[in-house]
């Protein structure tokens, strides 16, 4: 949950300590170090903070789990779920966080910040964005057609929206 909320790498998340959090109104700011001692600053809600601090109440460390154990768990899950086409790793959670930020905001800069990427091309690689391949004039004409959604009745529009993936419904909301 911490990795998904903040976009930090698994190795960084597993080393977070409670003293790295600072209360800020109804949220908490996490200031920690990641790969190359790069400073990471992110914000989480009180609910998540409270959940995290109960995981290991007798220690300053949030997690007792080591990276190897987490990685091994992902490896076992890949085998058990026959993930032949997708080999999930702890780093996949960071990819998910960056992708979700982009889908929620539509802003590649927000996604870049979520991933703590110094280079926008890293974010583009995460999102598999290739906008240097132009779409043809015919396709642009079709996709630019004005307000087609206004040409269907409300119940049809709602039934179509109901079939969309949840992330698209979130954008519509």
Short mmCIF file of C-alpha atoms in Angstrom, two decimals:
data_model
loop_
_atom_site.label_atom_id
_atom_site.label_comp_id
_atom_site.label_asym_id
_atom_site.label_seq_id
_atom_site.Cartn_x
_atom_site.Cartn_y
_atom_site.Cartn_z
CA UNK A 1 0.00 0.00 0.00
CA UNK A 2 2.86 2.41 0.81
CA UNK A 3 4.50 1.73 -2.56
CA UNK A 4 1.24 2.15 -4.45
CA UNK A 5 0.36 5.37 -2.61
CA UNK A 6 3.78 6.99 -2.95
CA UNK A 7 5.36 5.41 -6.03
CA UNK A 8 8.56 4.61 -4.14
CA UNK A 9 10.66 1.58 -4.98
CA UNK A 10 10.25 -1.60 -2.92
CA UNK A 11 13.80 -1.41 -1.55
CA UNK A 12 13.10 2.12 -0.34
CA UNK A 13 9.69 1.29 1.14
CA UNK A 14 11.05 -1.68 3.09
CA UNK A 15 13.60 0.59 4.77
CA UNK A 16 11.21 3.38 5.79
CA UNK A 17 11.18 4.21 9.48
CA UNK A 18 8.48 5.93 11.51
CA UNK A 19 10.75 8.89 12.30
CA UNK A 20 10.85 9.76 8.58
CA UNK A 21 7.19 10.83 8.74
CA UNK A 22 6.09 14.32 9.74
CA UNK A 23 2.45 15.11 10.55
CA UNK A 24 1.01 17.85 8.33
CA UNK A 25 -2.62 18.62 9.22
CA UNK A 26 -4.54 15.42 8.40
CA UNK A 27 -1.73 13.87 6.33
CA UNK A 28 1.86 12.76 6.81
CA UNK A 29 4.90 13.75 4.79
CA UNK A 30 7.51 11.07 4.22
CA UNK A 31 11.10 12.21 3.65
CA UNK A 32 13.41 9.32 2.91
CA UNK A 33 16.35 8.33 0.71
CA UNK A 34 16.11 6.10 -2.33
CA UNK A 35 18.60 4.69 -4.83
CA UNK A 36 21.74 6.82 -5.06
CA UNK A 37 20.74 8.57 -1.81
CA UNK A 38 18.23 10.60 -3.81
CA UNK A 39 15.76 12.33 -1.49
CA UNK A 40 12.15 11.29 -1.88
CA UNK A 41 9.35 13.44 -0.46
CA UNK A 42 5.76 12.24 -0.63
CA UNK A 43 2.49 12.55 1.25
CA UNK A 44 0.14 9.90 2.59
CA UNK A 45 -3.16 10.09 4.40
CA UNK A 46 -3.59 9.52 8.12
CA UNK A 47 -5.50 6.29 7.56
CA UNK A 48 -2.58 4.71 5.71
CA UNK A 49 -0.06 6.07 8.21
CA UNK A 50 -2.04 4.61 11.12
CA UNK A 51 -2.24 1.25 9.36
CA UNK A 52 1.49 1.24 8.65
CA UNK A 53 2.52 2.11 12.20
CA UNK A 54 0.57 -0.84 13.62
CA UNK A 55 2.46 -3.37 11.48
CA UNK A 56 5.57 -3.35 13.66
CA UNK A 57 4.60 -1.47 16.85
CA UNK A 58 7.77 -2.28 18.85
CA UNK A 59 10.19 -0.90 16.28
CA UNK A 60 10.96 2.33 14.44
CA UNK A 61 10.98 0.31 11.20
CA UNK A 62 7.65 0.04 9.41
CA UNK A 63 8.43 -3.35 7.85
CA UNK A 64 10.44 -6.35 9.04
CA UNK A 65 10.31 -7.96 5.60
CA UNK A 66 13.54 -8.03 3.56
CA UNK A 67 13.58 -7.37 -0.19
CA UNK A 68 14.66 -10.94 -1.04
CA UNK A 69 11.65 -12.37 0.82
CA UNK A 70 9.29 -9.98 -1.00
CA UNK A 71 10.87 -10.76 -4.37
CA UNK A 72 10.67 -14.51 -3.65
CA UNK A 73 6.96 -14.11 -2.82
CA UNK A 74 6.38 -12.43 -6.19
CA UNK A 75 8.31 -15.24 -7.92
CA UNK A 76 6.16 -17.88 -6.21
CA UNK A 77 2.99 -15.98 -7.17
CA UNK A 78 4.12 -15.79 -10.81
CA UNK A 79 4.62 -19.57 -10.81
CA UNK A 80 1.36 -20.33 -8.97
CA UNK A 81 -0.72 -18.07 -11.24
CA UNK A 82 1.02 -19.25 -14.43
CA UNK A 83 2.13 -15.72 -15.33
CA UNK A 84 3.84 -16.63 -18.56
CA UNK A 85 3.21 -13.30 -20.27
CA UNK A 86 3.68 -11.03 -17.26
CA UNK A 87 6.47 -11.52 -14.78
CA UNK A 88 5.43 -9.38 -11.83
CA UNK A 89 8.09 -8.13 -9.42
CA UNK A 90 8.01 -5.73 -6.48
CA UNK A 91 8.99 -3.01 -8.97
CA UNK A 92 5.71 -3.67 -10.81
CA UNK A 93 3.97 -1.84 -7.96
CA UNK A 94 5.92 1.32 -8.79
CA UNK A 95 4.90 0.93 -12.44
CA UNK A 96 1.29 0.57 -11.30
CA UNK A 97 1.52 3.70 -9.10
CA UNK A 98 2.95 5.78 -11.95
CA UNK A 99 0.42 4.45 -14.45
CA UNK A 100 -2.49 4.99 -12.05
CA UNK A 101 -1.37 8.58 -11.40
CA UNK A 102 -1.31 9.21 -15.14
CA UNK A 103 -4.72 7.60 -15.67
CA UNK A 104 -6.23 9.53 -12.74
CA UNK A 105 -4.79 12.92 -13.70
CA UNK A 106 -4.07 12.68 -17.42
CA UNK A 107 -0.86 14.54 -16.61
CA UNK A 108 2.52 13.03 -17.44
CA UNK A 109 4.24 15.54 -15.10
CA UNK A 110 2.16 14.27 -12.16
CA UNK A 111 3.12 10.71 -13.14
CA UNK A 112 6.78 11.75 -13.35
CA UNK A 113 6.59 13.22 -9.83
CA UNK A 114 4.85 10.08 -8.53
CA UNK A 115 7.71 7.96 -9.88
CA UNK A 116 10.34 10.44 -8.66
CA UNK A 117 11.83 10.35 -12.15
CA UNK A 118 14.41 13.00 -13.00
CA UNK A 119 13.93 12.32 -16.72
CA UNK A 120 10.50 12.44 -18.35
CA UNK A 121 11.58 9.72 -20.79
CA UNK A 122 11.71 7.25 -17.89
CA UNK A 123 8.07 8.05 -17.17
CA UNK A 124 7.22 7.72 -20.85
CA UNK A 125 8.84 4.27 -20.85
CA UNK A 126 6.75 3.26 -17.79
CA UNK A 127 3.59 4.43 -19.53
CA UNK A 128 4.63 2.98 -22.90
CA UNK A 129 3.93 6.36 -24.52
CA UNK A 130 5.11 6.67 -28.07
CA UNK A 131 3.78 9.91 -29.46
CA UNK A 132 6.44 10.30 -32.11
CA UNK A 133 4.31 8.06 -34.36
CA UNK A 134 1.75 10.42 -35.86
CA UNK A 135 -1.76 9.24 -36.56
CA UNK A 136 -3.05 9.70 -40.10
CA UNK A 137 -5.31 12.49 -41.32
CA UNK A 138 -8.27 10.13 -41.76
CA UNK A 139 -8.02 8.87 -38.18
CA UNK A 140 -7.68 12.43 -36.85
CA UNK A 141 -10.84 13.39 -38.76
CA UNK A 142 -12.76 10.48 -37.22
CA UNK A 143 -11.51 11.05 -33.68
CA UNK A 144 -12.20 14.78 -33.91
CA UNK A 145 -15.88 14.26 -34.62
CA UNK A 146 -17.76 16.55 -32.27
CA UNK A 147 -19.78 15.31 -29.31
CA UNK A 148 -20.96 11.93 -30.61
CA UNK A 149 -22.04 11.05 -27.06
CA UNK A 150 -24.82 13.65 -27.38
CA UNK A 151 -26.41 11.64 -30.18
CA UNK A 152 -27.42 8.70 -27.94
CA UNK A 153 -30.06 8.60 -25.24
CA UNK A 154 -29.06 8.70 -21.55
CA UNK A 155 -29.84 5.05 -20.78
CA UNK A 156 -27.68 3.87 -23.72
CA UNK A 157 -24.86 6.15 -22.61
CA UNK A 158 -25.04 4.83 -19.03
CA UNK A 159 -25.07 1.21 -20.23
CA UNK A 160 -21.97 1.91 -22.34
CA UNK A 161 -20.19 3.57 -19.41
CA UNK A 162 -21.05 0.54 -17.23
CA UNK A 163 -18.97 -1.66 -19.57
CA UNK A 164 -15.85 0.50 -19.27
CA UNK A 165 -12.86 -0.41 -17.08
CA UNK A 166 -12.97 1.07 -13.56
CA UNK A 167 -10.04 3.43 -14.23
CA UNK A 168 -11.92 4.97 -17.17
CA UNK A 169 -15.06 5.31 -15.00
CA UNK A 170 -12.89 7.14 -12.44
CA UNK A 171 -11.84 9.62 -15.11
CA UNK A 172 -15.47 10.16 -16.13
CA UNK A 173 -16.42 10.77 -12.48
#
